[in-house]
Coordinates of C-alpha atoms in Angstrom, one line a residue:
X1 CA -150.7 -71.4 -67.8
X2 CA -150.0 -75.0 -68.2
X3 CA -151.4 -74.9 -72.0
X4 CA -149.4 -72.0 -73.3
X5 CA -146.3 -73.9 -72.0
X6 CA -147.0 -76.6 -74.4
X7 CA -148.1 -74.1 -77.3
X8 CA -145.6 -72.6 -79.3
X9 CA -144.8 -68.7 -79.3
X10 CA -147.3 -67.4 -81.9
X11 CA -150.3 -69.3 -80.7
X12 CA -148.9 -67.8 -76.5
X13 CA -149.2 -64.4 -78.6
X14 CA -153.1 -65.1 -80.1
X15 CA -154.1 -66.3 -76.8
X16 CA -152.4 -63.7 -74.8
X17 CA -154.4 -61.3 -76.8
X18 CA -157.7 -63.4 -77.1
X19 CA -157.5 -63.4 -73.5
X20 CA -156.9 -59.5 -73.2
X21 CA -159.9 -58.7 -75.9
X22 CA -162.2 -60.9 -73.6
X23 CA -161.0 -59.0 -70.2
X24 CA -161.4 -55.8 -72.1
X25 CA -164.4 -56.3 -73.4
X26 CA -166.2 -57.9 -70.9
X27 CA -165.2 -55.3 -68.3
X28 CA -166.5 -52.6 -70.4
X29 CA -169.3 -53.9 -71.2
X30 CA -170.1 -55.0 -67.0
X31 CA -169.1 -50.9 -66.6
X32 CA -171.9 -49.5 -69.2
X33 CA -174.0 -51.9 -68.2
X34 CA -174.0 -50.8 -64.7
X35 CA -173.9 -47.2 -65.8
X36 CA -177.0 -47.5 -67.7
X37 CA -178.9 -49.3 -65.3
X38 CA -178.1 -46.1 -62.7
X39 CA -179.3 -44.3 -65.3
X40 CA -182.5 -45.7 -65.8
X41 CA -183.3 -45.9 -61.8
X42 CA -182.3 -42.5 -61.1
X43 CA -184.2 -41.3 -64.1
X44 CA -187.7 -43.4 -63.2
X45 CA -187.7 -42.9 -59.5
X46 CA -188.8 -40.3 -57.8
X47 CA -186.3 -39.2 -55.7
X48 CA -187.6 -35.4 -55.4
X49 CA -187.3 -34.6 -51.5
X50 CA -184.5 -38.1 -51.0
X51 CA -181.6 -36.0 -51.9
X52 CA -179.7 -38.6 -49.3
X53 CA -180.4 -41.3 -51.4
X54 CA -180.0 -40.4 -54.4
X55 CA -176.6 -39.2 -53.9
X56 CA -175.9 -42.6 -51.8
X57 CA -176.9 -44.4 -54.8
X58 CA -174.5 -42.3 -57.0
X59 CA -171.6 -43.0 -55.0
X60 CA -172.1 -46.9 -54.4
X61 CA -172.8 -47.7 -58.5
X62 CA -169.0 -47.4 -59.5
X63 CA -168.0 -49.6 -56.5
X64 CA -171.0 -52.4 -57.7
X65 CA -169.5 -52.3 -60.8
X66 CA -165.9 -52.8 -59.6
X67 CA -167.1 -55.5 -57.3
X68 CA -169.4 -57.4 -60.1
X69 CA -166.0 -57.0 -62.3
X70 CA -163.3 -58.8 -60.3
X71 CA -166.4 -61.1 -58.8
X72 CA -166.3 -62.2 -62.9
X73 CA -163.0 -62.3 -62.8
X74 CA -162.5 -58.9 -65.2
X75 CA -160.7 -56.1 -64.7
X76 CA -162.8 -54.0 -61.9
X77 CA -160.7 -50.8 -62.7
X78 CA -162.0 -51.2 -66.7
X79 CA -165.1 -51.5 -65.3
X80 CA -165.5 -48.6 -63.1
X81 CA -163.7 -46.2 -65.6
X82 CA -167.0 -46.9 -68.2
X83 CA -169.3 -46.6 -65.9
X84 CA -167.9 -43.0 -64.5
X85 CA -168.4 -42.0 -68.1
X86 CA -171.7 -43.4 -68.2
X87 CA -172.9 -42.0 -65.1
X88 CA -171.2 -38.9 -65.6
X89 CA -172.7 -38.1 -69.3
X90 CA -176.4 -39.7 -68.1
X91 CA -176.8 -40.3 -64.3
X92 CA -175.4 -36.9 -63.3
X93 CA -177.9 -34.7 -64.8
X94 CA -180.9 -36.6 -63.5
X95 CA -179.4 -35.9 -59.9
X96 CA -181.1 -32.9 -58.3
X97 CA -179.2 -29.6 -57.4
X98 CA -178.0 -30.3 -54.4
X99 CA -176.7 -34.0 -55.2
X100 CA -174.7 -32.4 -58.0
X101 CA -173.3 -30.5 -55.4
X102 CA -173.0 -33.0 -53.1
X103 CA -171.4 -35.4 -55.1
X104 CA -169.3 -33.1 -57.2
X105 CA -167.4 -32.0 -53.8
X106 CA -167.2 -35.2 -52.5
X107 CA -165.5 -36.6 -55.5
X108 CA -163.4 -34.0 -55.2
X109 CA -162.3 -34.7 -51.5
X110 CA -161.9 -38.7 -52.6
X111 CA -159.3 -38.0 -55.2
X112 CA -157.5 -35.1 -53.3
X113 CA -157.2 -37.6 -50.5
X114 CA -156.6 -40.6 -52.4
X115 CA -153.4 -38.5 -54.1
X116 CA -151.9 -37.3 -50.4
X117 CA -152.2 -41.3 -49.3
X118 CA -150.2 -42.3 -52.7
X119 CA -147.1 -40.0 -51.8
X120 CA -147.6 -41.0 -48.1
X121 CA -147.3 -44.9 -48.9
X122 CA -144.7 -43.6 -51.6
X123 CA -142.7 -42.3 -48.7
X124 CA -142.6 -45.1 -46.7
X125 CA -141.9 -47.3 -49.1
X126 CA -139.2 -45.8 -50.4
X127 CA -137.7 -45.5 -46.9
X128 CA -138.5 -49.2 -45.9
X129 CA -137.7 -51.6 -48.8
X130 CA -134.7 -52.9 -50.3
X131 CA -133.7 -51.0 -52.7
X132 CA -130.9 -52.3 -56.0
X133 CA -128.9 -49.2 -57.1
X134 CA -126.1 -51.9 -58.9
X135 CA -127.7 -51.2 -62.4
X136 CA -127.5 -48.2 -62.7
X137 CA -127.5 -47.7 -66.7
X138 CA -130.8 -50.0 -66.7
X139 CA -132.2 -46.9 -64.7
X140 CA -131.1 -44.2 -66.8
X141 CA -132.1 -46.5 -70.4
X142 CA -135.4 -46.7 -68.7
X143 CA -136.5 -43.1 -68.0
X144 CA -135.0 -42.1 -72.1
X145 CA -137.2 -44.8 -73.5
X146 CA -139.5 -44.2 -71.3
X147 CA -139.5 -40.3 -72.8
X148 CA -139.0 -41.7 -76.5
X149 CA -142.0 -43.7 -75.8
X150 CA -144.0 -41.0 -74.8
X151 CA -142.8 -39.3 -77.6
X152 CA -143.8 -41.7 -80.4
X153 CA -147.0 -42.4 -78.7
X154 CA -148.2 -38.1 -78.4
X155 CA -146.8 -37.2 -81.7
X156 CA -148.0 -39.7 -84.2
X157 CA -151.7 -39.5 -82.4
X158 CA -151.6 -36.1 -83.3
X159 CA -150.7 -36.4 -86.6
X160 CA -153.4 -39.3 -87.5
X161 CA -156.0 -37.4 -85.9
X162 CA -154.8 -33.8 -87.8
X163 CA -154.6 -35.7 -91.4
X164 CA -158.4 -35.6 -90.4
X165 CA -159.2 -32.4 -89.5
X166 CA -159.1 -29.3 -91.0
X167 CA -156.4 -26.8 -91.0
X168 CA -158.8 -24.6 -88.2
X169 CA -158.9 -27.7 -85.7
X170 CA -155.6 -29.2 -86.0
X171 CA -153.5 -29.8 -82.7
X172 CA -150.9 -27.1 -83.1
X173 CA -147.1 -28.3 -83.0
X174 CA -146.8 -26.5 -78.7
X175 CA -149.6 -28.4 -77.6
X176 CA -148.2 -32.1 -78.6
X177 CA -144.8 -30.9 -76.7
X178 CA -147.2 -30.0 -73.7
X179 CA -148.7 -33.4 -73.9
X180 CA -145.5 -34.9 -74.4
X181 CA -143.8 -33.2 -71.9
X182 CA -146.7 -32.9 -69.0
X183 CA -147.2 -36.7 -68.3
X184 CA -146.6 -38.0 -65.1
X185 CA -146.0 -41.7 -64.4
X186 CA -146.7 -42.7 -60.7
X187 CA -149.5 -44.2 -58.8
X188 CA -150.0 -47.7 -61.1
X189 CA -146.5 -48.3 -61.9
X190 CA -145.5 -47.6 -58.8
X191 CA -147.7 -50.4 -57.1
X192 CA -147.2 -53.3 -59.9
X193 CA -143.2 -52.2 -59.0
X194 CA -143.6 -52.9 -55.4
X195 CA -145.7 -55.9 -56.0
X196 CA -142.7 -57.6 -58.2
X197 CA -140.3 -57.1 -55.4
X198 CA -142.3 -60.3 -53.8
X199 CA -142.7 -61.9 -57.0
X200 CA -139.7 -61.6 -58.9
X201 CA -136.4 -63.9 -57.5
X202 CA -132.7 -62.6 -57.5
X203 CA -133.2 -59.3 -56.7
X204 CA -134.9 -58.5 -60.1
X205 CA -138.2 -56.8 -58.1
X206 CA -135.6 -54.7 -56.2
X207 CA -134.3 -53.7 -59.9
X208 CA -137.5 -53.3 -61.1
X209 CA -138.7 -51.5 -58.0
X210 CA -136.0 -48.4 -57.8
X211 CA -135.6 -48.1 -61.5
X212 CA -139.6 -47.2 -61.4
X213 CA -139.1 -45.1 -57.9
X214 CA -136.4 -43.2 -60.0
X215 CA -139.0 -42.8 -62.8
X216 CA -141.5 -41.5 -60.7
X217 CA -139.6 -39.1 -58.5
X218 CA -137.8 -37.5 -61.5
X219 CA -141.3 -37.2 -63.4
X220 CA -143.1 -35.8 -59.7
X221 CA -140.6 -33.4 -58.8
X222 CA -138.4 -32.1 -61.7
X223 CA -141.5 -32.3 -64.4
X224 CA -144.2 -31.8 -62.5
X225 CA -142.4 -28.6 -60.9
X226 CA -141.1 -27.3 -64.1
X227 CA -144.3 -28.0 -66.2
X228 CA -146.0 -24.7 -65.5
X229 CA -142.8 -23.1 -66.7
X230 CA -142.7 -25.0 -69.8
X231 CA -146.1 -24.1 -70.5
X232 CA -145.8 -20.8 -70.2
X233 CA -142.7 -21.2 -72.3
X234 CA -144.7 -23.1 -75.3
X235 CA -147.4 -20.3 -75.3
X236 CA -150.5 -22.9 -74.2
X237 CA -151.3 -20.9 -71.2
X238 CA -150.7 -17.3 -69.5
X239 CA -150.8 -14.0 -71.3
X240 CA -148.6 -15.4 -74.2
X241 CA -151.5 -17.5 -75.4
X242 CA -152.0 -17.0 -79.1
X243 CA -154.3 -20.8 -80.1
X244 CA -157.8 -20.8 -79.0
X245 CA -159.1 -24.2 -77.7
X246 CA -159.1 -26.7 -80.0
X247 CA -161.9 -28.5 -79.5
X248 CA -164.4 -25.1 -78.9
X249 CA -168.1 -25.5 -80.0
X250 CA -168.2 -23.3 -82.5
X251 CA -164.8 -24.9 -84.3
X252 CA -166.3 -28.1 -84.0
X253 CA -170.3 -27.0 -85.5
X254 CA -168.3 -25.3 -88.0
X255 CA -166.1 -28.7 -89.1
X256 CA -170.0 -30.4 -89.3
X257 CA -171.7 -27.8 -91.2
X258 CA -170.3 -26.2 -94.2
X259 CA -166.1 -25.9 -93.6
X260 CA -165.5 -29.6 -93.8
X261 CA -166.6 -29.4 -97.6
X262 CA -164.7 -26.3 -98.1
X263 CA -161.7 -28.2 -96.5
X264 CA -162.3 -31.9 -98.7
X265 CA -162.7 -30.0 -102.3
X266 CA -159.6 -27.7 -101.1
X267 CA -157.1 -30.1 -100.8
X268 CA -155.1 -31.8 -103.4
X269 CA -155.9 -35.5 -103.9
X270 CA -156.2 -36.9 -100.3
X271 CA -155.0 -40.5 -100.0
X272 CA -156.7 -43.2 -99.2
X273 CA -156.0 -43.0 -95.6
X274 CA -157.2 -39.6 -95.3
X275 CA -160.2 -41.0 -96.8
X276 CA -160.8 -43.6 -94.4
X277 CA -160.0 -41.2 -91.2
X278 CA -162.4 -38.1 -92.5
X279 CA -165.1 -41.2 -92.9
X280 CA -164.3 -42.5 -89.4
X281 CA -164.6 -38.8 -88.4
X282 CA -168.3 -38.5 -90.0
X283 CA -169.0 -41.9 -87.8
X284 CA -168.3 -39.6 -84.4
X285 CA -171.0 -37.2 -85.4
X286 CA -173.8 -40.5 -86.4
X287 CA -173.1 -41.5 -82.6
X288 CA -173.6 -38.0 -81.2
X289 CA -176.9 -37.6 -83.4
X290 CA -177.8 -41.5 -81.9
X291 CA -176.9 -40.2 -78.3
X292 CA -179.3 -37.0 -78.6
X293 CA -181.9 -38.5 -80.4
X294 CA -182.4 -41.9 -78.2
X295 CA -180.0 -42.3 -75.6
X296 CA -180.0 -39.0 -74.2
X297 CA -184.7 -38.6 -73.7
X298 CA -184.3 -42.6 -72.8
X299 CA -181.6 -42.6 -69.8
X300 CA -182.2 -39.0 -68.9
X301 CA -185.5 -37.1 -67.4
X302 CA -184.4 -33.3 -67.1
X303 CA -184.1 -33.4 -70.9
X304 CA -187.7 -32.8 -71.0
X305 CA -187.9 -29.2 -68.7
X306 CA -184.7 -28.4 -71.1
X307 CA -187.4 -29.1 -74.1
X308 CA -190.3 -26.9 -72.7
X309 CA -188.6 -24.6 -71.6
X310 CA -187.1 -24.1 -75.0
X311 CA -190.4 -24.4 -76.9
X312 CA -192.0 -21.7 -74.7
X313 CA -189.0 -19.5 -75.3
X314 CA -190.0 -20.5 -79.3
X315 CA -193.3 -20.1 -78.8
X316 CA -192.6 -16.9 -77.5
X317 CA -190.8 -15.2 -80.3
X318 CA -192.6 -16.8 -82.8
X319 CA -196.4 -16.5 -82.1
X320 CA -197.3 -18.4 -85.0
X321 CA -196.1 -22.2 -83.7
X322 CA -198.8 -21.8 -80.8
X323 CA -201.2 -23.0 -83.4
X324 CA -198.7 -25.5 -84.3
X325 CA -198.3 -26.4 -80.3
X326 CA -201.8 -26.3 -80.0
X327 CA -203.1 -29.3 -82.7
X328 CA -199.7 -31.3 -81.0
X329 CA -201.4 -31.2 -77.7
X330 CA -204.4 -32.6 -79.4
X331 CA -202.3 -35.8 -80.9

């Protein structure tokens, strides 16, 4: 703290985002690690009749890689977020049956009880602390550039990511208002906005603290309530519904295969940014052809019953490739 007193404000600004790469980084990378290793011990071991443990095991990784995190000093909520994805796209599958269950419903119960304890505490702390209702157009600035915000941020994602798809997988114009409209803001704000009402002098956390209160129980209750409404009203879901998903399967084999050639020689003269997104785009597919072909047979064991299973369907239809089998078995 002490040396970006003395620096001057554009080196604060390099080493306030030095300092947020390294957090970042390092969190994520403690959070795959972690994942990965879950993977590989759930995938070597034989836990065939320790359906117990195994689904122990699941449960207590995310919290080892949240306590490794803030034990580093990184950010233990980074950390378990990439290892959920992790575990969830390797660890899972290598779980038995009855752990996917098992763990599935208990996940379940966690979050629906960890939601009913944020309103709770919500409650009571709106009833108990100070609140500061004396600026009361710093409230009302807040929740429209809070919604202009939101705004910016949902539509011009959207339109990067459409200047690089084709017409077929584009995010129609009712699903960005959906998005724009259907976000909540609540649990995390609301706990940094009662932590600055100890940190922040002169009745600034107070401020801070009802202005985000205000935020949150307008978002909750007015749209949160009305959000099914305005979905139905958008034609995204309910009888109405004329778009098919956008991200489907078949959409997205079809983009790969022969309709994203189609799509490049049929436009006129793409710029160069187009360019560079529809290359960034090929890029995805490289990582899903690196996840199937190594990732997925090294961090995963039920991938080779999937492959059996599928060559005795082959062989099968296709007497022929038991010859072909056949002289494999031999190598």
């Amino acid at each position: 703290m002490a040396s970006m007193r003395t620096n001057s404000p554009g080196q604060n600004f390099v080493v306030v985002i030095l300092r947020f790469l390294e957090n970042f980084v390092g969190s994520m990378s403690s959070g795959i690690g972690v994942g990965l290793i879950s993977a590989l011990i759930s995938s070597t071991l034989p836990f065939v009749h320790l359906h117990n443990l195994e689904s122990c095991l699941f449960v207590l990784f995310p919290y080892f890689s949240y306590m490794l995190a803030e034990g580093l000093g990184l950010s233990g909520i980074v950390s378990i977020l990439f290892t959920g994805i992790v575990m969830k796209r390797y660890t899972f599958y290598n779980l038995s049956e009855d752990s996917q269950r098992f763990t599935t419903r208990f996940f379940h119960l966690l979050s629906s009880l960890a939601e009913a304890f944020i309103f709770i505490y919500m409650g009571f702390d709106i009833a108990m602390e100070r609140q500061s209702w004396s600026h009361i157009g710093f409230i009302f600035f807040s929740i429209v550039f809070i919604l202009v915000a939101r705004a910016a941020n949902v539509f011009s994602c959207a339109y990067i990511l459409n200047l690089a798809r084709p017409p077929h997988s584009q995010i129609p114009r009712q699903y960005q208002v959906a998005l724009w409209y259907s976000g909540l803001r609540g649990a995390m704000a609301f706990a940094l906005a009662l932590q600055s009402v100890h940190d922040l002098p002169e009745g600034h956390g107070e401020t801070i603290f009802t202005a985000t209160t205000s935020i949150v129980i307008l978002t909750v209750l007015l749209i949160g309530g009305s959000t099914g409404t305005m979905l139905e009203a958008l034609q995204v879901v309910g009888d109405s519904n004329r778009y098919r998903h956008p991200y489907e399967a078949s959409a997205f084999a079809e983009n790969f295969d022969g309709s994203n050639a189609g799509y490049e020689e049929g436009t006129s003269t793409p710029s160069k940014f187009q360019l560079k997104l529809r290359e960034l785009r090929r890029s995805t597919s490289s990582f899903a052809l690196l996840d199937r072909n190594y990732l997925t047979p090294i961090f995963t064991s039920q991938h080779e019953d999937d492959d059996d299973d599928d060559d005795d369907d082959d062989v099968d239809d296709d007497p022929g490739k038991k010859h072909i089998l056949g002289f494999h078995s031999l190598l």
